[in-house]
Amino acid sequence: DAGVIQSPRHEVTEMGQEVTLRCKPISGHDYLFWYRQTMMRGLELLIYFNNNVPIDDSGMPEDRFSAKMPNASFSTLKIQPSEPRDSAVYFCASSFSSGRSTGELFFGEGSRLTVL
Amino acid sequence: GNSVTQMEGPVTLSEEAFLTINCTYTATGYPSLFWYVQYPGEGLQLLLKATKADDKGSNKGFEATYRKETTSFHLEKGSVQVSDSAVYFCALRAAGNKLTFGGGTRVLVKP
């Protein structure tokens, strides 16, 4: 079984540019999560979806960030315009609901974003 | 709301030493509890889990027991190796379906 697939693995861009990160969850999972990891703030939940519907976006830092899940097999996290403080590793994770399984999340390998 | 507190690192050990990482939680209901591990440059991997009180999760020589009375899920390993150097995250998932992580504990094992 393929795991959670994220792209790109590395992205270097200049301040002000638009950045789009992509995620393909594990087939059949009905939850999808976007996390951001930095040295200063650790692991932060940005947003999560259930059955393609955003459930909680309270972790999205500001209006420059947006996330979509147009179908069960694809999600994007977009930053426009990007700023140096957005530099981080962005992780996507997917799972079944905690009622259907023991509830563990499966993580992708992350997208490392550097904004110059 | 739900929260997870784990000991701050870094924890530095010699090979074959005993490792304990403390984790306590606050949650409504009966959450599932997890330990994830992150090796340098990689994503998070599930290390072990427990879904109800008194369950013991184990994997790769690591163990943790779900203690409802003390709301704890401490991670232990009897004899660490250099390859265990990583960041370890305690986490819980309750009925709200959001996974709540602790701050992570960096472990460095020296030969």
PDB file of C-alpha atoms in Angstrom:
ATOM      1  CA  ASP A   1       0.000   0.000   0.000  1.00  0.00           C
ATOM      2  CA  ALA A   2       1.271   3.449  -0.849  1.00  0.00           C
ATOM      3  CA  GLY A   3       1.502   5.757   2.100  1.00  0.00           C
ATOM      4  CA  VAL A   4       0.626   9.423   2.232  1.00  0.00           C
ATOM      5  CA  ILE A   5       2.320  11.134  -0.680  1.00  0.00           C
ATOM      6  CA  GLN A   6       3.390  14.742  -0.522  1.00  0.00           C
ATOM      7  CA  SER A   7       4.907  16.990  -3.136  1.00  0.00           C
ATOM      8  CA  PRO A   8       7.171  18.764  -3.554  1.00  0.00           C
ATOM      9  CA  ARG A   9       9.636  17.378  -1.017  1.00  0.00           C
ATOM     10  CA  HIS A  10      11.624  20.600  -1.100  1.00  0.00           C
ATOM     11  CA  GLU A  11      10.610  24.056  -2.246  1.00  0.00           C
ATOM     12  CA  VAL A  12      12.727  27.182  -2.267  1.00  0.00           C
ATOM     13  CA  THR A  13      10.986  30.374  -3.260  1.00  0.00           C
ATOM     14  CA  GLU A  14      11.250  34.092  -2.879  1.00  0.00           C
ATOM     15  CA  MET A  15       9.152  36.234  -0.634  1.00  0.00           C
ATOM     16  CA  GLY A  16       5.883  37.211  -2.270  1.00  0.00           C
ATOM     17  CA  GLN A  17       5.601  34.154  -4.462  1.00  0.00           C
ATOM     18  CA  GLU A  18       2.703  31.721  -4.312  1.00  0.00           C
ATOM     19  CA  VAL A  19       3.435  28.278  -2.911  1.00  0.00           C
ATOM     20  CA  THR A  20       1.239  25.210  -3.387  1.00  0.00           C
ATOM     21  CA  LEU A  21       1.845  22.025  -1.449  1.00  0.00           C
ATOM     22  CA  ARG A  22       0.078  18.835  -2.439  1.00  0.00           C
ATOM     23  CA  CYS A  23      -1.032  15.728  -0.632  1.00  0.00           C
ATOM     24  CA  LYS A  24      -2.485  12.388  -1.635  1.00  0.00           C
ATOM     25  CA  PRO A  25      -3.910  10.563   1.388  1.00  0.00           C
ATOM     26  CA  ILE A  26      -4.087   6.817   1.846  1.00  0.00           C
ATOM     27  CA  SER A  27      -6.981   5.410  -0.115  1.00  0.00           C
ATOM     28  CA  GLY A  28     -10.079   4.922   2.030  1.00  0.00           C
ATOM     29  CA  HIS A  29      -9.064   7.276   4.812  1.00  0.00           C
ATOM     30  CA  ASP A  30     -11.732   9.827   5.599  1.00  0.00           C
ATOM     31  CA  TYR A  31      -9.650  12.300   7.609  1.00  0.00           C
ATOM     32  CA  LEU A  32      -6.857  14.500   6.305  1.00  0.00           C
ATOM     33  CA  PHE A  33      -4.664  16.781   8.411  1.00  0.00           C
ATOM     34  CA  TRP A  34      -2.133  19.496   7.580  1.00  0.00           C
ATOM     35  CA  TYR A  35       0.598  20.187  10.152  1.00  0.00           C
ATOM     36  CA  ARG A  36       3.493  22.616  10.216  1.00  0.00           C
ATOM     37  CA  GLN A  37       6.743  21.965  12.084  1.00  0.00           C
ATOM     38  CA  THR A  38       9.321  24.562  13.063  1.00  0.00           C
ATOM     39  CA  MET A  39      12.068  24.613  15.647  1.00  0.00           C
ATOM     40  CA  MET A  40      10.459  27.502  17.461  1.00  0.00           C
ATOM     41  CA  ARG A  41       6.840  26.366  17.549  1.00  0.00           C
ATOM     42  CA  GLY A  42       7.116  22.607  17.219  1.00  0.00           C
ATOM     43  CA  LEU A  43       4.292  20.702  15.522  1.00  0.00           C
ATOM     44  CA  GLU A  44       1.171  22.774  14.838  1.00  0.00           C
ATOM     45  CA  LEU A  45      -2.136  21.568  13.412  1.00  0.00           C
ATOM     46  CA  LEU A  46      -3.192  23.948  10.662  1.00  0.00           C
ATOM     47  CA  ILE A  47      -6.426  22.427   9.392  1.00  0.00           C
ATOM     48  CA  TYR A  48      -8.186  19.110   9.062  1.00  0.00           C
ATOM     49  CA  PHE A  49     -10.865  17.661   6.805  1.00  0.00           C
ATOM     50  CA  ASN A  50     -13.436  14.931   7.211  1.00  0.00           C
ATOM     51  CA  ASN A  51     -14.904  13.491   4.019  1.00  0.00           C
ATOM     52  CA  ASN A  52     -13.377  16.413   2.092  1.00  0.00           C
ATOM     53  CA  VAL A  53     -15.061  19.033   4.300  1.00  0.00           C
ATOM     54  CA  PRO A  54     -12.914  21.353   6.432  1.00  0.00           C
ATOM     55  CA  ILE A  55     -13.751  20.745  10.080  1.00  0.00           C
ATOM     56  CA  ASP A  56     -11.352  22.981  11.963  1.00  0.00           C
ATOM     57  CA  ASP A  57      -9.137  25.633  10.403  1.00  0.00           C
ATOM     58  CA  SER A  58      -8.424  27.519  13.607  1.00  0.00           C
ATOM     59  CA  GLY A  59      -4.731  26.728  13.268  1.00  0.00           C
ATOM     60  CA  MET A  60      -4.339  28.444   9.917  1.00  0.00           C
ATOM     61  CA  PRO A  61      -2.064  31.363  10.765  1.00  0.00           C
ATOM     62  CA  GLU A  62      -3.645  34.033   8.587  1.00  0.00           C
ATOM     63  CA  ASP A  63      -5.518  34.731   5.391  1.00  0.00           C
ATOM     64  CA  ARG A  64      -2.438  34.101   3.304  1.00  0.00           C
ATOM     65  CA  PHE A  65      -2.964  30.405   3.981  1.00  0.00           C
ATOM     66  CA  SER A  66      -5.718  28.373   2.351  1.00  0.00           C
ATOM     67  CA  ALA A  67      -6.404  24.668   2.014  1.00  0.00           C
ATOM     68  CA  LYS A  68      -8.719  22.697  -0.208  1.00  0.00           C
ATOM     69  CA  MET A  69      -9.754  19.103  -0.639  1.00  0.00           C
ATOM     70  CA  PRO A  70     -11.624  18.820  -3.926  1.00  0.00           C
ATOM     71  CA  ASN A  71     -11.912  15.047  -3.690  1.00  0.00           C
ATOM     72  CA  ALA A  72     -11.040  12.146  -1.430  1.00  0.00           C
ATOM     73  CA  SER A  73      -7.631  11.593  -2.987  1.00  0.00           C
ATOM     74  CA  PHE A  74      -6.159  15.072  -3.158  1.00  0.00           C
ATOM     75  CA  SER A  75      -5.582  18.126  -1.004  1.00  0.00           C
ATOM     76  CA  THR A  76      -3.626  21.346  -1.412  1.00  0.00           C
ATOM     77  CA  LEU A  77      -2.217  23.882   1.001  1.00  0.00           C
ATOM     78  CA  LYS A  78      -1.567  27.247  -0.595  1.00  0.00           C
ATOM     79  CA  ILE A  79       0.374  30.227   0.723  1.00  0.00           C
ATOM     80  CA  GLN A  80      -0.047  33.493  -1.130  1.00  0.00           C
ATOM     81  CA  PRO A  81       1.961  35.633  -0.770  1.00  0.00           C
ATOM     82  CA  SER A  82       4.699  33.686   0.990  1.00  0.00           C
ATOM     83  CA  GLU A  83       6.923  35.244   3.667  1.00  0.00           C
ATOM     84  CA  PRO A  84      10.236  34.118   5.197  1.00  0.00           C
ATOM     85  CA  ARG A  85       8.483  33.239   8.468  1.00  0.00           C
ATOM     86  CA  ASP A  86       6.501  30.594   6.573  1.00  0.00           C
ATOM     87  CA  SER A  87       9.677  28.552   6.208  1.00  0.00           C
ATOM     88  CA  ALA A  88       8.963  25.200   7.819  1.00  0.00           C
ATOM     89  CA  VAL A  89       8.299  21.552   7.125  1.00  0.00           C
ATOM     90  CA  TYR A  90       4.664  20.963   6.235  1.00  0.00           C
ATOM     91  CA  PHE A  91       3.254  17.510   6.907  1.00  0.00           C
ATOM     92  CA  CYS A  92       0.103  15.933   5.602  1.00  0.00           C
ATOM     93  CA  ALA A  93      -1.461  13.010   7.450  1.00  0.00           C
ATOM     94  CA  SER A  94      -4.516  10.845   6.931  1.00  0.00           C
ATOM     95  CA  SER A  95      -6.533   8.384   8.964  1.00  0.00           C
ATOM     96  CA  PHE A  96      -9.793   6.615   9.492  1.00  0.00           C
ATOM     97  CA  SER A  97     -12.043   8.169  12.095  1.00  0.00           C
ATOM     98  CA  SER A  98     -11.257   7.175  15.657  1.00  0.00           C
ATOM     99  CA  GLY A  99     -14.513   5.276  15.701  1.00  0.00           C
ATOM    100  CA  ARG A 100     -13.475   3.017  12.821  1.00  0.00           C
ATOM    101  CA  SER A 101      -9.966   2.209  13.934  1.00  0.00           C
ATOM    102  CA  THR A 102      -7.525   2.725  16.760  1.00  0.00           C
ATOM    103  CA  GLY A 103      -7.192   6.210  15.362  1.00  0.00           C
ATOM    104  CA  GLU A 104      -3.561   6.513  14.385  1.00  0.00           C
ATOM    105  CA  LEU A 105      -2.530   9.047  11.804  1.00  0.00           C
ATOM    106  CA  PHE A 106      -0.264   8.135   8.921  1.00  0.00           C
ATOM    107  CA  PHE A 107       2.141  10.900   7.966  1.00  0.00           C
ATOM    108  CA  GLY A 108       3.748  11.823   4.695  1.00  0.00           C
ATOM    109  CA  GLU A 109       7.448  12.589   4.501  1.00  0.00           C
ATOM    110  CA  GLY A 110       6.819  16.313   4.534  1.00  0.00           C
ATOM    111  CA  SER A 111       7.443  19.273   2.275  1.00  0.00           C
ATOM    112  CA  ARG A 112      10.336  21.464   3.370  1.00  0.00           C
ATOM    113  CA  LEU A 113       9.610  25.063   2.413  1.00  0.00           C
ATOM    114  CA  THR A 114      12.240  27.788   2.412  1.00  0.00           C
ATOM    115  CA  VAL A 115      11.133  31.325   1.662  1.00  0.00           C
ATOM    116  CA  LEU A 116      14.017  33.696   0.948  1.00  0.00           C
TER     117      LEU A 116
ATOM    118  CA  GLY B   1      -9.653  21.230  25.844  1.00  0.00           C
ATOM    119  CA  ASN B   2      -7.347  18.281  25.378  1.00  0.00           C
ATOM    120  CA  SER B   3      -3.658  18.634  26.066  1.00  0.00           C
ATOM    121  CA  VAL B   4      -0.490  16.557  26.274  1.00  0.00           C
ATOM    122  CA  THR B   5       2.545  17.413  28.373  1.00  0.00           C
ATOM    123  CA  GLN B   6       5.833  15.624  27.952  1.00  0.00           C
ATOM    124  CA  MET B   7       9.216  16.177  29.443  1.00  0.00           C
ATOM    125  CA  GLU B   8      11.433  18.622  27.660  1.00  0.00           C
ATOM    126  CA  GLY B   9      14.685  17.451  26.198  1.00  0.00           C
ATOM    127  CA  PRO B  10      17.188  16.984  25.100  1.00  0.00           C
ATOM    128  CA  VAL B  11      17.779  13.719  26.855  1.00  0.00           C
ATOM    129  CA  THR B  12      21.330  12.481  26.415  1.00  0.00           C
ATOM    130  CA  LEU B  13      22.143   8.871  27.237  1.00  0.00           C
ATOM    131  CA  SER B  14      24.878   6.340  26.742  1.00  0.00           C
ATOM    132  CA  GLU B  15      24.226   3.225  24.717  1.00  0.00           C
ATOM    133  CA  GLU B  16      22.500   0.449  26.715  1.00  0.00           C
ATOM    134  CA  ALA B  17      21.127   2.923  29.248  1.00  0.00           C
ATOM    135  CA  PHE B  18      17.498   2.899  30.389  1.00  0.00           C
ATOM    136  CA  LEU B  19      15.221   5.498  28.807  1.00  0.00           C
ATOM    137  CA  THR B  20      12.064   6.991  30.257  1.00  0.00           C
ATOM    138  CA  ILE B  21      10.124   9.849  28.704  1.00  0.00           C
ATOM    139  CA  ASN B  22       7.244  11.090  30.814  1.00  0.00           C
ATOM    140  CA  CYS B  23       3.915  11.969  29.254  1.00  0.00           C
ATOM    141  CA  THR B  24       0.725  13.120  30.943  1.00  0.00           C
ATOM    142  CA  TYR B  25      -2.517  14.166  29.354  1.00  0.00           C
ATOM    143  CA  THR B  26      -5.784  15.968  29.918  1.00  0.00           C
ATOM    144  CA  ALA B  27      -8.797  14.849  27.937  1.00  0.00           C
ATOM    145  CA  THR B  28     -12.517  14.374  28.105  1.00  0.00           C
ATOM    146  CA  GLY B  29     -13.783  10.881  27.596  1.00  0.00           C
ATOM    147  CA  TYR B  30     -11.519   7.974  26.792  1.00  0.00           C
ATOM    148  CA  PRO B  31      -8.846   8.937  24.304  1.00  0.00           C
ATOM    149  CA  SER B  32      -6.499   6.673  22.407  1.00  0.00           C
ATOM    150  CA  LEU B  33      -2.859   7.344  23.223  1.00  0.00           C
ATOM    151  CA  PHE B  34       0.148   7.206  20.922  1.00  0.00           C
ATOM    152  CA  TRP B  35       3.877   7.600  20.770  1.00  0.00           C
ATOM    153  CA  TYR B  36       5.304   8.783  17.474  1.00  0.00           C
ATOM    154  CA  VAL B  37       8.989   8.918  16.566  1.00  0.00           C
ATOM    155  CA  GLN B  38      10.686  11.263  14.131  1.00  0.00           C
ATOM    156  CA  TYR B  39      14.159  10.359  12.912  1.00  0.00           C
ATOM    157  CA  PRO B  40      16.348  13.162  11.522  1.00  0.00           C
ATOM    158  CA  GLY B  41      15.046  14.456   8.210  1.00  0.00           C
ATOM    159  CA  GLU B  42      12.012  12.184   8.191  1.00  0.00           C
ATOM    160  CA  GLY B  43       8.298  12.348   8.912  1.00  0.00           C
ATOM    161  CA  LEU B  44       6.550  11.031  11.987  1.00  0.00           C
ATOM    162  CA  GLN B  45       6.113   7.288  12.374  1.00  0.00           C
ATOM    163  CA  LEU B  46       3.811   5.553  14.794  1.00  0.00           C
ATOM    164  CA  LEU B  47       5.913   3.812  17.442  1.00  0.00           C
ATOM    165  CA  LEU B  48       3.179   2.333  19.624  1.00  0.00           C
ATOM    166  CA  LYS B  49      -0.383   2.897  20.771  1.00  0.00           C
ATOM    167  CA  ALA B  50      -2.932   2.019  23.446  1.00  0.00           C
ATOM    168  CA  THR B  51      -6.656   2.453  23.202  1.00  0.00           C
ATOM    169  CA  LYS B  52      -7.972   1.811  26.701  1.00  0.00           C
ATOM    170  CA  ALA B  53      -6.938   1.895  30.326  1.00  0.00           C
ATOM    171  CA  ASP B  54      -4.229  -0.574  31.369  1.00  0.00           C
ATOM    172  CA  ASP B  55      -3.385  -1.425  27.752  1.00  0.00           C
ATOM    173  CA  LYS B  56       0.324  -1.731  27.120  1.00  0.00           C
ATOM    174  CA  GLY B  57       1.663  -0.719  23.743  1.00  0.00           C
ATOM    175  CA  SER B  58       5.015  -2.110  22.662  1.00  0.00           C
ATOM    176  CA  ASN B  59       7.274  -2.013  19.625  1.00  0.00           C
ATOM    177  CA  LYS B  60      11.025  -2.204  18.929  1.00  0.00           C
ATOM    178  CA  GLY B  61      11.760  -2.696  22.629  1.00  0.00           C
ATOM    179  CA  PHE B  62       9.759   0.379  23.644  1.00  0.00           C
ATOM    180  CA  GLU B  63       6.782   0.095  25.979  1.00  0.00           C
ATOM    181  CA  ALA B  64       4.130   2.404  27.383  1.00  0.00           C
ATOM    182  CA  THR B  65       1.128   1.651  29.601  1.00  0.00           C
ATOM    183  CA  TYR B  66      -2.124   3.618  29.525  1.00  0.00           C
ATOM    184  CA  ARG B  67      -2.649   4.716  33.128  1.00  0.00           C
ATOM    185  CA  LYS B  68      -6.039   6.319  33.518  1.00  0.00           C
ATOM    186  CA  GLU B  69      -5.691   6.907  37.247  1.00  0.00           C
ATOM    187  CA  THR B  70      -2.590   9.042  36.742  1.00  0.00           C
ATOM    188  CA  THR B  71      -3.492  10.188  33.187  1.00  0.00           C
ATOM    189  CA  SER B  72      -0.073   9.112  32.015  1.00  0.00           C
ATOM    190  CA  PHE B  73       1.521   7.198  29.153  1.00  0.00           C
ATOM    191  CA  HIS B  74       5.241   7.114  29.895  1.00  0.00           C
ATOM    192  CA  LEU B  75       7.579   5.681  27.285  1.00  0.00           C
ATOM    193  CA  GLU B  76      10.323   3.281  28.378  1.00  0.00           C
ATOM    194  CA  LYS B  77      13.090   1.265  26.821  1.00  0.00           C
ATOM    195  CA  GLY B  78      15.434  -0.913  28.787  1.00  0.00           C
ATOM    196  CA  SER B  79      18.554  -0.615  26.656  1.00  0.00           C
ATOM    197  CA  VAL B  80      18.839   2.122  24.072  1.00  0.00           C
ATOM    198  CA  GLN B  81      20.952   2.079  20.943  1.00  0.00           C
ATOM    199  CA  VAL B  82      22.514   4.876  18.941  1.00  0.00           C
ATOM    200  CA  SER B  83      19.838   4.252  16.311  1.00  0.00           C
ATOM    201  CA  ASP B  84      17.166   5.305  18.848  1.00  0.00           C
ATOM    202  CA  SER B  85      18.361   8.902  18.597  1.00  0.00           C
ATOM    203  CA  ALA B  86      15.272  10.783  17.450  1.00  0.00           C
ATOM    204  CA  VAL B  87      12.476  13.071  18.588  1.00  0.00           C
ATOM    205  CA  TYR B  88       9.622  11.330  20.388  1.00  0.00           C
ATOM    206  CA  PHE B  89       6.088  12.733  20.488  1.00  0.00           C
ATOM    207  CA  CYS B  90       3.301  11.692  22.821  1.00  0.00           C
ATOM    208  CA  ALA B  91      -0.194  12.220  21.429  1.00  0.00           C
ATOM    209  CA  LEU B  92      -3.848  11.584  22.102  1.00  0.00           C
ATOM    210  CA  ARG B  93      -6.913  11.317  19.950  1.00  0.00           C
ATOM    211  CA  ALA B  94     -10.294  11.782  21.544  1.00  0.00           C
ATOM    212  CA  ALA B  95     -13.832  11.819  20.230  1.00  0.00           C
ATOM    213  CA  GLY B  96     -13.254  15.097  18.405  1.00  0.00           C
ATOM    214  CA  ASN B  97     -10.926  13.200  16.079  1.00  0.00           C
ATOM    215  CA  LYS B  98      -8.153  15.739  16.274  1.00  0.00           C
ATOM    216  CA  LEU B  99      -4.736  14.360  17.245  1.00  0.00           C
ATOM    217  CA  THR B 100      -3.189  16.459  20.013  1.00  0.00           C
ATOM    218  CA  PHE B 101       0.608  16.272  20.290  1.00  0.00           C
ATOM    219  CA  GLY B 102       2.990  17.018  23.093  1.00  0.00           C
ATOM    220  CA  GLY B 103       5.958  19.254  22.405  1.00  0.00           C
ATOM    221  CA  GLY B 104       8.342  16.429  21.571  1.00  0.00           C
ATOM    222  CA  THR B 105      11.423  15.156  23.392  1.00  0.00           C
ATOM    223  CA  ARG B 106      14.736  14.942  21.603  1.00  0.00           C
ATOM    224  CA  VAL B 107      16.784  11.893  22.595  1.00  0.00           C
ATOM    225  CA  LEU B 108      20.471  11.583  21.802  1.00  0.00           C
ATOM    226  CA  VAL B 109      22.192   8.260  22.427  1.00  0.00           C
ATOM    227  CA  LYS B 110      25.983   8.330  22.466  1.00  0.00           C
ATOM    228  CA  PRO B 111      28.112   5.264  21.781  1.00  0.00           C
TER     229      PRO B 111
END
